[in-house]
Amino acid sequence: DQAREAYRPVFIISDFAADSEEWDYSLQARLESALSEDRISIKLQPQVAMNDGTIVGVEALARWVDVERGEIPPSRFILQCERVGRLDELTKRILGKSLDAMADMARAGQNPRMSVNVSAIQFVDSRIAELIEKSLATHSADARQLTIEVTETARIEDFSAARDVFEQIGRLGVRLSIDDFGVASANLEALYELPFDELKIDQMFVQNMHRSQTARAIVSNVIRLAREAKLVSVAEGIEDKETFELLRNLGCDIGQGYHIARPMVLSGLQEILDLQRDHPMLRHQT
Ligand code: C2E
Ligand code: MG
Ligand code: MG
Ligand code: MG
């Protein structure tokens, strides 16, 4: 046994797996078939105007329920997609489903904006701009109804390379939002260098507002920064009424979080949109 232990082969971990705890081959096979069988879906989370609670937008969040492993969190499968060069493929499918949902809602006279997440590293080449342009065309969708939330801006090393791609997307009429603002050191540089329309305050700060003076100071100043830079401010991760009120008093434009609504399937969202239309007073009850 000791001898066998001594001769146990040592694998040289290749570059792409070097940053991971483990390389999960079976997850990779499952992801591949989930993509090809189109089994990754979306849930939609409402975004409301802070002044009157009207649903003005929805964020599409990717969901994957594997038959054996159950629900796999997006943080996990998005990283996996990235490692195997499948992020654009995932985006294509999520975008397609989001634009389908937008068309369904439009047919019912419902017109919230749609936000779709795209990782910053996807902006280093112009394939993402072409993908967005093509999706809008195949769905005959109004580009101005679409917002791209750019996540993980800390990972862009060369903003000058990304700038062209951002501008290309902006020229389509699509709005650009900087997601999770405040968590990454490159956030301010990204904000300064790239043509954003909207700023989403990271939920870590929002969730700590009720107990931390520092969190409140950060959020308050980020909202002011957004206002002065003529960006729409969005707070995510609002979990209680107290936080909602604090944000409203600070002049935050748009809110999102479990206190308002969880991510939901399209039919559930459509029911709420109908309720709001028929009973405008419901808006104030957020
Ligand atoms: P994100 O874009 O910042 O999305 C917000 C996350 O917070 C979502 O988690 C949402 O379900 C969750 N959330 C919303 N309200 C609350 C709340 O009140 N309390 C708490 N604790 N959480 C709340 P989710 O769906 O697990 O997504 C996690 C992250 O995965 C997203 O963060 C986004 O960065 C990424 N992601 C999701 N879908 C996609 C996608 O289609 N493409 C890409 N590239 N990334 C995606
Ligand atoms: Mg987001
Ligand atoms: Mg976020
Ligand atoms: Mg986040």
mmCIF file of N, CA and C in Angstrom, residues 3-109:
data_model
loop_
_atom_site.group_PDB
_atom_site.id
_atom_site.type_symbol
_atom_site.label_atom_id
_atom_site.label_comp_id
_atom_site.label_asym_id
_atom_site.label_seq_id
_atom_site.Cartn_x
_atom_site.Cartn_y
_atom_site.Cartn_z
ATOM 1 N N ALA A 3 3.803 1.466 -1.142
ATOM 2 C CA ALA A 3 4.430 1.598 -2.459
ATOM 3 C C ALA A 3 3.460 2.240 -3.453
ATOM 4 N N ARG A 4 2.226 1.752 -3.390
ATOM 5 C CA ARG A 4 1.233 2.298 -4.312
ATOM 6 C C ARG A 4 1.032 3.805 -4.083
ATOM 7 N N GLU A 5 1.047 4.166 -2.814
ATOM 8 C CA GLU A 5 0.909 5.577 -2.438
ATOM 9 C C GLU A 5 2.028 6.400 -3.072
ATOM 10 N N ALA A 6 3.234 5.843 -3.004
ATOM 11 C CA ALA A 6 4.403 6.558 -3.522
ATOM 12 C C ALA A 6 4.331 6.747 -5.030
ATOM 13 N N TYR A 7 3.708 5.780 -5.731
ATOM 14 C CA TYR A 7 3.674 5.855 -7.193
ATOM 15 C C TYR A 7 2.399 6.479 -7.747
ATOM 16 N N ARG A 8 1.587 6.981 -6.854
ATOM 17 C CA ARG A 8 0.341 7.585 -7.330
ATOM 18 C C ARG A 8 0.679 8.721 -8.310
ATOM 19 N N PRO A 9 0.107 8.684 -9.474
ATOM 20 C CA PRO A 9 0.461 9.701 -10.468
ATOM 21 C C PRO A 9 0.077 11.104 -10.003
ATOM 22 N N VAL A 10 0.890 12.041 -10.352
ATOM 23 C CA VAL A 10 0.604 13.433 -10.015
ATOM 24 C C VAL A 10 0.190 14.140 -11.293
ATOM 25 N N PHE A 11 -1.002 14.691 -11.300
ATOM 26 C CA PHE A 11 -1.465 15.395 -12.490
ATOM 27 C C PHE A 11 -0.986 16.840 -12.470
ATOM 28 N N ILE A 12 -0.560 17.267 -13.622
ATOM 29 C CA ILE A 12 -0.241 18.685 -13.749
ATOM 30 C C ILE A 12 -1.545 19.390 -14.140
ATOM 31 N N ILE A 13 -1.957 20.267 -13.293
ATOM 32 C CA ILE A 13 -3.220 20.955 -13.547
ATOM 33 C C ILE A 13 -2.994 22.013 -14.623
ATOM 34 N N SER A 14 -3.816 21.948 -15.655
ATOM 35 C CA SER A 14 -3.622 22.899 -16.747
ATOM 36 C C SER A 14 -4.097 24.289 -16.331
ATOM 37 N N ASP A 15 -3.721 25.285 -17.107
ATOM 38 C CA ASP A 15 -3.974 26.680 -16.744
ATOM 39 C C ASP A 15 -5.424 26.986 -16.412
ATOM 40 N N PHE A 16 -6.313 26.505 -17.298
ATOM 41 C CA PHE A 16 -7.701 26.927 -17.130
ATOM 42 C C PHE A 16 -8.349 26.358 -15.880
ATOM 43 N N ALA A 17 -7.794 25.292 -15.360
ATOM 44 C CA ALA A 17 -8.383 24.704 -14.164
ATOM 45 C C ALA A 17 -7.613 25.099 -12.904
ATOM 46 N N ALA A 18 -6.528 25.809 -13.091
ATOM 47 C CA ALA A 18 -5.644 26.076 -11.963
ATOM 48 C C ALA A 18 -6.307 26.906 -10.866
ATOM 49 N N ASP A 19 -7.300 27.729 -11.274
ATOM 50 C CA ASP A 19 -7.932 28.582 -10.276
ATOM 51 C C ASP A 19 -9.122 27.907 -9.610
ATOM 52 N N SER A 20 -9.388 26.665 -9.978
ATOM 53 C CA SER A 20 -10.585 26.029 -9.442
ATOM 54 C C SER A 20 -10.242 25.023 -8.364
ATOM 55 N N GLU A 21 -11.208 24.801 -7.491
ATOM 56 C CA GLU A 21 -11.020 23.828 -6.414
ATOM 57 C C GLU A 21 -10.977 22.444 -7.033
ATOM 58 N N GLU A 22 -11.793 22.264 -8.060
ATOM 59 C CA GLU A 22 -11.913 20.940 -8.650
ATOM 60 C C GLU A 22 -12.350 21.148 -10.097
ATOM 61 N N TRP A 23 -12.025 20.230 -10.934
ATOM 62 C CA TRP A 23 -12.538 20.284 -12.296
ATOM 63 C C TRP A 23 -13.589 19.207 -12.416
ATOM 64 N N ASP A 24 -14.822 19.631 -12.611
ATOM 65 C CA ASP A 24 -15.942 18.732 -12.511
ATOM 66 C C ASP A 24 -16.381 18.286 -13.917
ATOM 67 N N TYR A 25 -15.849 17.127 -14.333
ATOM 68 C CA TYR A 25 -16.111 16.638 -15.696
ATOM 69 C C TYR A 25 -17.567 16.303 -15.909
ATOM 70 N N SER A 26 -18.191 15.745 -14.890
ATOM 71 C CA SER A 26 -19.570 15.324 -15.078
ATOM 72 C C SER A 26 -20.487 16.546 -15.176
ATOM 73 N N LEU A 27 -20.154 17.594 -14.414
ATOM 74 C CA LEU A 27 -20.933 18.828 -14.531
ATOM 75 C C LEU A 27 -20.797 19.387 -15.941
ATOM 76 N N GLN A 28 -19.588 19.293 -16.479
ATOM 77 C CA GLN A 28 -19.346 19.814 -17.813
ATOM 78 C C GLN A 28 -20.195 19.081 -18.854
ATOM 79 N N ALA A 29 -20.261 17.756 -18.733
ATOM 80 C CA ALA A 29 -21.068 16.975 -19.685
ATOM 81 C C ALA A 29 -22.543 17.355 -19.557
ATOM 82 N N ARG A 30 -22.980 17.551 -18.322
ATOM 83 C CA ARG A 30 -24.383 17.908 -18.084
ATOM 84 C C ARG A 30 -24.703 19.296 -18.617
ATOM 85 N N LEU A 31 -23.759 20.203 -18.429
ATOM 86 C CA LEU A 31 -23.944 21.566 -18.937
ATOM 87 C C LEU A 31 -24.069 21.553 -20.453
ATOM 88 N N GLU A 32 -23.189 20.780 -21.077
ATOM 89 C CA GLU A 32 -23.190 20.690 -22.542
ATOM 90 C C GLU A 32 -24.551 20.203 -23.040
ATOM 91 N N SER A 33 -25.105 19.172 -22.393
ATOM 92 C CA SER A 33 -26.402 18.688 -22.884
ATOM 93 C C SER A 33 -27.527 19.647 -22.494
ATOM 94 N N ALA A 34 -27.396 20.306 -21.348
ATOM 95 C CA ALA A 34 -28.413 21.312 -20.974
ATOM 96 C C ALA A 34 -28.451 22.435 -22.013
ATOM 97 N N LEU A 35 -27.270 22.818 -22.498
ATOM 98 C CA LEU A 35 -27.217 23.869 -23.523
ATOM 99 C C LEU A 35 -27.807 23.374 -24.833
ATOM 100 N N SER A 36 -27.384 22.177 -25.244
ATOM 101 C CA SER A 36 -27.847 21.708 -26.560
ATOM 102 C C SER A 36 -29.323 21.331 -26.530
ATOM 103 N N GLU A 37 -29.819 20.894 -25.373
ATOM 104 C CA GLU A 37 -31.255 20.569 -25.266
ATOM 105 C C GLU A 37 -32.080 21.765 -24.781
ATOM 106 N N ASP A 38 -31.410 22.891 -24.649
ATOM 107 C CA ASP A 38 -32.091 24.141 -24.304
ATOM 108 C C ASP A 38 -32.848 24.036 -22.983
ATOM 109 N N ARG A 39 -32.191 23.514 -21.963
ATOM 110 C CA ARG A 39 -32.851 23.315 -20.671
ATOM 111 C C ARG A 39 -32.492 24.390 -19.637
ATOM 112 N N ILE A 40 -31.749 25.398 -20.062
ATOM 113 C CA ILE A 40 -31.481 26.501 -19.131
ATOM 114 C C ILE A 40 -32.553 27.559 -19.357
ATOM 115 N N SER A 41 -33.241 27.900 -18.279
ATOM 116 C CA SER A 41 -34.390 28.797 -18.403
ATOM 117 C C SER A 41 -34.110 30.130 -17.718
ATOM 118 N N ILE A 42 -35.120 30.982 -17.695
ATOM 119 C CA ILE A 42 -34.959 32.241 -16.965
ATOM 120 C C ILE A 42 -36.081 32.422 -15.947
ATOM 121 N N LYS A 43 -35.746 33.152 -14.886
ATOM 122 C CA LYS A 43 -36.778 33.707 -14.009
ATOM 123 C C LYS A 43 -36.659 35.211 -14.121
ATOM 124 N N LEU A 44 -37.776 35.869 -13.873
ATOM 125 C CA LEU A 44 -37.818 37.314 -14.060
ATOM 126 C C LEU A 44 -38.097 37.991 -12.727
ATOM 127 N N GLN A 45 -37.243 38.945 -12.359
ATOM 128 C CA GLN A 45 -37.459 39.660 -11.097
ATOM 129 C C GLN A 45 -37.826 41.115 -11.376
ATOM 130 N N PRO A 46 -38.987 41.558 -10.840
ATOM 131 C CA PRO A 46 -39.438 42.931 -11.072
ATOM 132 C C PRO A 46 -38.478 43.984 -10.524
ATOM 133 N N GLN A 47 -38.439 45.101 -11.221
ATOM 134 C CA GLN A 47 -37.722 46.296 -10.781
ATOM 135 C C GLN A 47 -38.762 47.413 -10.725
ATOM 136 N N VAL A 48 -38.896 48.041 -9.567
ATOM 137 C CA VAL A 48 -39.968 49.036 -9.420
ATOM 138 C C VAL A 48 -39.432 50.456 -9.262
ATOM 139 N N ALA A 49 -40.254 51.414 -9.697
ATOM 140 C CA ALA A 49 -39.945 52.828 -9.445
ATOM 141 C C ALA A 49 -40.100 53.054 -7.946
ATOM 142 N N MET A 50 -39.079 53.634 -7.300
ATOM 143 C CA MET A 50 -39.119 53.794 -5.845
ATOM 144 C C MET A 50 -40.211 54.774 -5.420
ATOM 145 N N ASN A 51 -40.573 55.728 -6.286
ATOM 146 C CA ASN A 51 -41.547 56.724 -5.849
ATOM 147 C C ASN A 51 -42.973 56.189 -5.785
ATOM 148 N N ASP A 52 -43.356 55.270 -6.689
ATOM 149 C CA ASP A 52 -44.744 54.796 -6.614
ATOM 150 C C ASP A 52 -44.911 53.278 -6.757
ATOM 151 N N GLY A 53 -43.812 52.533 -6.821
ATOM 152 C CA GLY A 53 -43.911 51.073 -6.836
ATOM 153 C C GLY A 53 -44.295 50.453 -8.169
ATOM 154 N N THR A 54 -44.412 51.267 -9.214
ATOM 155 C CA THR A 54 -44.742 50.720 -10.534
ATOM 156 C C THR A 54 -43.611 49.822 -11.040
ATOM 157 N N ILE A 55 -43.963 48.663 -11.586
ATOM 158 C CA ILE A 55 -42.941 47.803 -12.192
ATOM 159 C C ILE A 55 -42.508 48.436 -13.515
ATOM 160 N N VAL A 56 -41.269 48.884 -13.558
ATOM 161 C CA VAL A 56 -40.780 49.541 -14.776
ATOM 162 C C VAL A 56 -39.863 48.625 -15.580
ATOM 163 N N GLY A 57 -39.376 47.571 -14.918
ATOM 164 C CA GLY A 57 -38.477 46.663 -15.629
ATOM 165 C C GLY A 57 -38.450 45.297 -14.968
ATOM 166 N N VAL A 58 -37.801 44.348 -15.636
ATOM 167 C CA VAL A 58 -37.567 43.035 -15.036
ATOM 168 C C VAL A 58 -36.149 42.592 -15.383
ATOM 169 N N GLU A 59 -35.508 41.878 -14.449
ATOM 170 C CA GLU A 59 -34.190 41.316 -14.732
ATOM 171 C C GLU A 59 -34.340 39.830 -15.004
ATOM 172 N N ALA A 60 -33.755 39.377 -16.105
ATOM 173 C CA ALA A 60 -33.763 37.952 -16.440
ATOM 174 C C ALA A 60 -32.592 37.282 -15.725
ATOM 175 N N LEU A 61 -32.889 36.243 -14.939
ATOM 176 C CA LEU A 61 -31.851 35.517 -14.212
ATOM 177 C C LEU A 61 -31.844 34.064 -14.665
ATOM 178 N N ALA A 62 -30.679 33.587 -15.064
ATOM 179 C CA ALA A 62 -30.562 32.241 -15.615
ATOM 180 C C ALA A 62 -30.813 31.182 -14.539
ATOM 181 N N ARG A 63 -31.543 30.136 -14.904
ATOM 182 C CA ARG A 63 -31.837 29.038 -13.982
ATOM 183 C C ARG A 63 -31.579 27.699 -14.650
ATOM 184 N N TRP A 64 -30.895 26.825 -13.921
ATOM 185 C CA TRP A 64 -30.645 25.479 -14.434
ATOM 186 C C TRP A 64 -30.964 24.467 -13.350
ATOM 187 N N VAL A 65 -31.973 23.643 -13.595
ATOM 188 C CA VAL A 65 -32.289 22.554 -12.682
ATOM 189 C C VAL A 65 -31.879 21.256 -13.361
ATOM 190 N N ASP A 66 -30.857 20.616 -12.823
ATOM 191 C CA ASP A 66 -30.369 19.359 -13.374
ATOM 192 C C ASP A 66 -31.181 18.207 -12.767
ATOM 193 N N VAL A 67 -31.520 17.214 -13.619
ATOM 194 C CA VAL A 67 -32.376 16.122 -13.139
ATOM 195 C C VAL A 67 -31.784 15.395 -11.934
ATOM 196 N N GLU A 68 -30.463 15.239 -11.918
ATOM 197 C CA GLU A 68 -29.851 14.525 -10.797
ATOM 198 C C GLU A 68 -29.395 15.440 -9.672
ATOM 199 N N ARG A 69 -28.806 16.553 -10.050
ATOM 200 C CA ARG A 69 -28.206 17.401 -9.021
ATOM 201 C C ARG A 69 -29.116 18.495 -8.494
ATOM 202 N N GLY A 70 -30.281 18.633 -9.105
ATOM 203 C CA GLY A 70 -31.179 19.700 -8.663
ATOM 204 C C GLY A 70 -30.729 21.053 -9.171
ATOM 205 N N GLU A 71 -31.135 22.094 -8.450
ATOM 206 C CA GLU A 71 -30.828 23.440 -8.917
ATOM 207 C C GLU A 71 -29.341 23.755 -8.753
ATOM 208 N N ILE A 72 -28.739 24.189 -9.833
ATOM 209 C CA ILE A 72 -27.329 24.569 -9.800
ATOM 210 C C ILE A 72 -27.261 26.093 -9.894
ATOM 211 N N PRO A 73 -26.600 26.739 -8.925
ATOM 212 C CA PRO A 73 -26.626 28.205 -8.911
ATOM 213 C C PRO A 73 -25.919 28.819 -10.122
ATOM 214 N N PRO A 74 -26.430 29.955 -10.606
ATOM 215 C CA PRO A 74 -25.820 30.603 -11.774
ATOM 216 C C PRO A 74 -24.327 30.882 -11.583
ATOM 217 N N SER A 75 -23.940 31.251 -10.355
ATOM 218 C CA SER A 75 -22.513 31.532 -10.119
ATOM 219 C C SER A 75 -21.661 30.337 -10.559
ATOM 220 N N ARG A 76 -22.199 29.133 -10.325
ATOM 221 C CA ARG A 76 -21.479 27.907 -10.642
ATOM 222 C C ARG A 76 -21.445 27.645 -12.156
ATOM 223 N N PHE A 77 -22.625 27.662 -12.799
ATOM 224 C CA PHE A 77 -22.597 27.254 -14.210
ATOM 225 C C PHE A 77 -22.115 28.350 -15.141
ATOM 226 N N ILE A 78 -22.170 29.598 -14.669
ATOM 227 C CA ILE A 78 -21.632 30.669 -15.508
ATOM 228 C C ILE A 78 -20.114 30.587 -15.572
ATOM 229 N N LEU A 79 -19.522 30.294 -14.402
ATOM 230 C CA LEU A 79 -18.072 30.086 -14.356
ATOM 231 C C LEU A 79 -17.669 28.905 -15.244
ATOM 232 N N GLN A 80 -18.493 27.845 -15.178
ATOM 233 C CA GLN A 80 -18.222 26.666 -15.997
ATOM 234 C C GLN A 80 -18.327 27.004 -17.496
ATOM 235 N N CYS A 81 -19.331 27.756 -17.874
ATOM 236 C CA CYS A 81 -19.494 28.189 -19.269
ATOM 237 C C CYS A 81 -18.256 28.969 -19.715
ATOM 238 N N GLU A 82 -17.799 29.830 -18.820
ATOM 239 C CA GLU A 82 -16.642 30.647 -19.178
ATOM 240 C C GLU A 82 -15.402 29.788 -19.426
ATOM 241 N N ARG A 83 -15.181 28.824 -18.553
ATOM 242 C CA ARG A 83 -13.982 27.988 -18.658
ATOM 243 C C ARG A 83 -13.932 27.205 -19.956
ATOM 244 N N VAL A 84 -15.109 26.877 -20.498
ATOM 245 C CA VAL A 84 -15.121 26.064 -21.711
ATOM 246 C C VAL A 84 -15.552 26.877 -22.931
ATOM 247 N N GLY A 85 -15.523 28.192 -22.795
ATOM 248 C CA GLY A 85 -15.819 29.046 -23.947
ATOM 249 C C GLY A 85 -17.263 29.004 -24.403
ATOM 250 N N ARG A 86 -18.195 28.846 -23.460
ATOM 251 C CA ARG A 86 -19.615 28.744 -23.827
ATOM 252 C C ARG A 86 -20.458 29.911 -23.312
ATOM 253 N N LEU A 87 -19.781 30.972 -22.860
ATOM 254 C CA LEU A 87 -20.534 32.110 -22.311
ATOM 255 C C LEU A 87 -21.414 32.786 -23.355
ATOM 256 N N ASP A 88 -20.874 32.985 -24.560
ATOM 257 C CA ASP A 88 -21.672 33.624 -25.611
ATOM 258 C C ASP A 88 -22.886 32.770 -25.967
ATOM 259 N N GLU A 89 -22.688 31.443 -25.963
ATOM 260 C CA GLU A 89 -23.800 30.531 -26.257
ATOM 261 C C GLU A 89 -24.895 30.665 -25.188
ATOM 262 N N LEU A 90 -24.471 30.717 -23.921
ATOM 263 C CA LEU A 90 -25.439 30.894 -22.842
ATOM 264 C C LEU A 90 -26.180 32.225 -23.014
ATOM 265 N N THR A 91 -25.428 33.288 -23.276
ATOM 266 C CA THR A 91 -26.035 34.616 -23.446
ATOM 267 C C THR A 91 -27.044 34.614 -24.579
ATOM 268 N N LYS A 92 -26.676 33.943 -25.676
ATOM 269 C CA LYS A 92 -27.571 33.876 -26.822
ATOM 270 C C LYS A 92 -28.917 33.269 -26.437
ATOM 271 N N ARG A 93 -28.854 32.204 -25.653
ATOM 272 C CA ARG A 93 -30.101 31.530 -25.249
ATOM 273 C C ARG A 93 -30.901 32.354 -24.241
ATOM 274 N N ILE A 94 -30.201 32.937 -23.258
ATOM 275 C CA ILE A 94 -30.884 33.757 -22.248
ATOM 276 C C ILE A 94 -31.516 34.989 -22.918
ATOM 277 N N LEU A 95 -30.762 35.591 -23.813
ATOM 278 C CA LEU A 95 -31.261 36.765 -24.532
ATOM 279 C C LEU A 95 -32.491 36.404 -25.370
ATOM 280 N N GLY A 96 -32.420 35.259 -26.049
ATOM 281 C CA GLY A 96 -33.553 34.792 -26.854
ATOM 282 C C GLY A 96 -34.800 34.608 -26.000
ATOM 283 N N LYS A 97 -34.633 33.972 -24.845
ATOM 284 C CA LYS A 97 -35.781 33.749 -23.954
ATOM 285 C C LYS A 97 -36.304 35.063 -23.388
ATOM 286 N N SER A 98 -35.393 35.965 -23.098
ATOM 287 C CA SER A 98 -35.800 37.265 -22.550
ATOM 288 C C SER A 98 -36.596 38.063 -23.581
ATOM 289 N N LEU A 99 -36.143 38.025 -24.821
ATOM 290 C CA LEU A 99 -36.847 38.768 -25.872
ATOM 291 C C LEU A 99 -38.180 38.093 -26.211
ATOM 292 N N ASP A 100 -38.231 36.759 -26.097
ATOM 293 C CA ASP A 100 -39.510 36.045 -26.245
ATOM 294 C C ASP A 100 -40.498 36.512 -25.187
ATOM 295 N N ALA A 101 -40.009 36.582 -23.944
ATOM 296 C CA ALA A 101 -40.868 37.019 -22.831
ATOM 297 C C ALA A 101 -41.345 38.457 -23.068
ATOM 298 N N MET A 102 -40.434 39.296 -23.567
ATOM 299 C CA MET A 102 -40.782 40.682 -23.846
ATOM 300 C C MET A 102 -41.892 40.753 -24.892
ATOM 301 N N ALA A 103 -41.793 39.910 -25.911
ATOM 302 C CA ALA A 103 -42.809 39.894 -26.974
ATOM 303 C C ALA A 103 -44.156 39.410 -26.423
ATOM 304 N N ASP A 104 -44.124 38.369 -25.571
ATOM 305 C CA ASP A 104 -45.360 37.881 -24.941
ATOM 306 C C ASP A 104 -46.035 38.984 -24.139
ATOM 307 N N MET A 105 -45.214 39.708 -23.373
ATOM 308 C CA MET A 105 -45.774 40.781 -22.545
ATOM 309 C C MET A 105 -46.331 41.899 -23.420
ATOM 310 N N ALA A 106 -45.605 42.230 -24.481
ATOM 311 C CA ALA A 106 -46.056 43.311 -25.367
ATOM 312 C C ALA A 106 -47.420 42.964 -25.980
ATOM 313 N N ARG A 107 -47.592 41.679 -26.337
ATOM 314 C CA ARG A 107 -48.890 41.249 -26.895
ATOM 315 C C ARG A 107 -50.019 41.429 -25.890
ATOM 316 N N ALA A 108 -49.670 41.387 -24.591
ATOM 317 C CA ALA A 108 -50.683 41.584 -23.541
ATOM 318 C C ALA A 108 -50.737 43.041 -23.090
ATOM 319 N N GLY A 109 -50.075 43.913 -23.845
ATOM 320 C CA GLY A 109 -50.088 45.329 -23.492
ATOM 321 C C GLY A 109 -49.208 45.679 -22.300
#
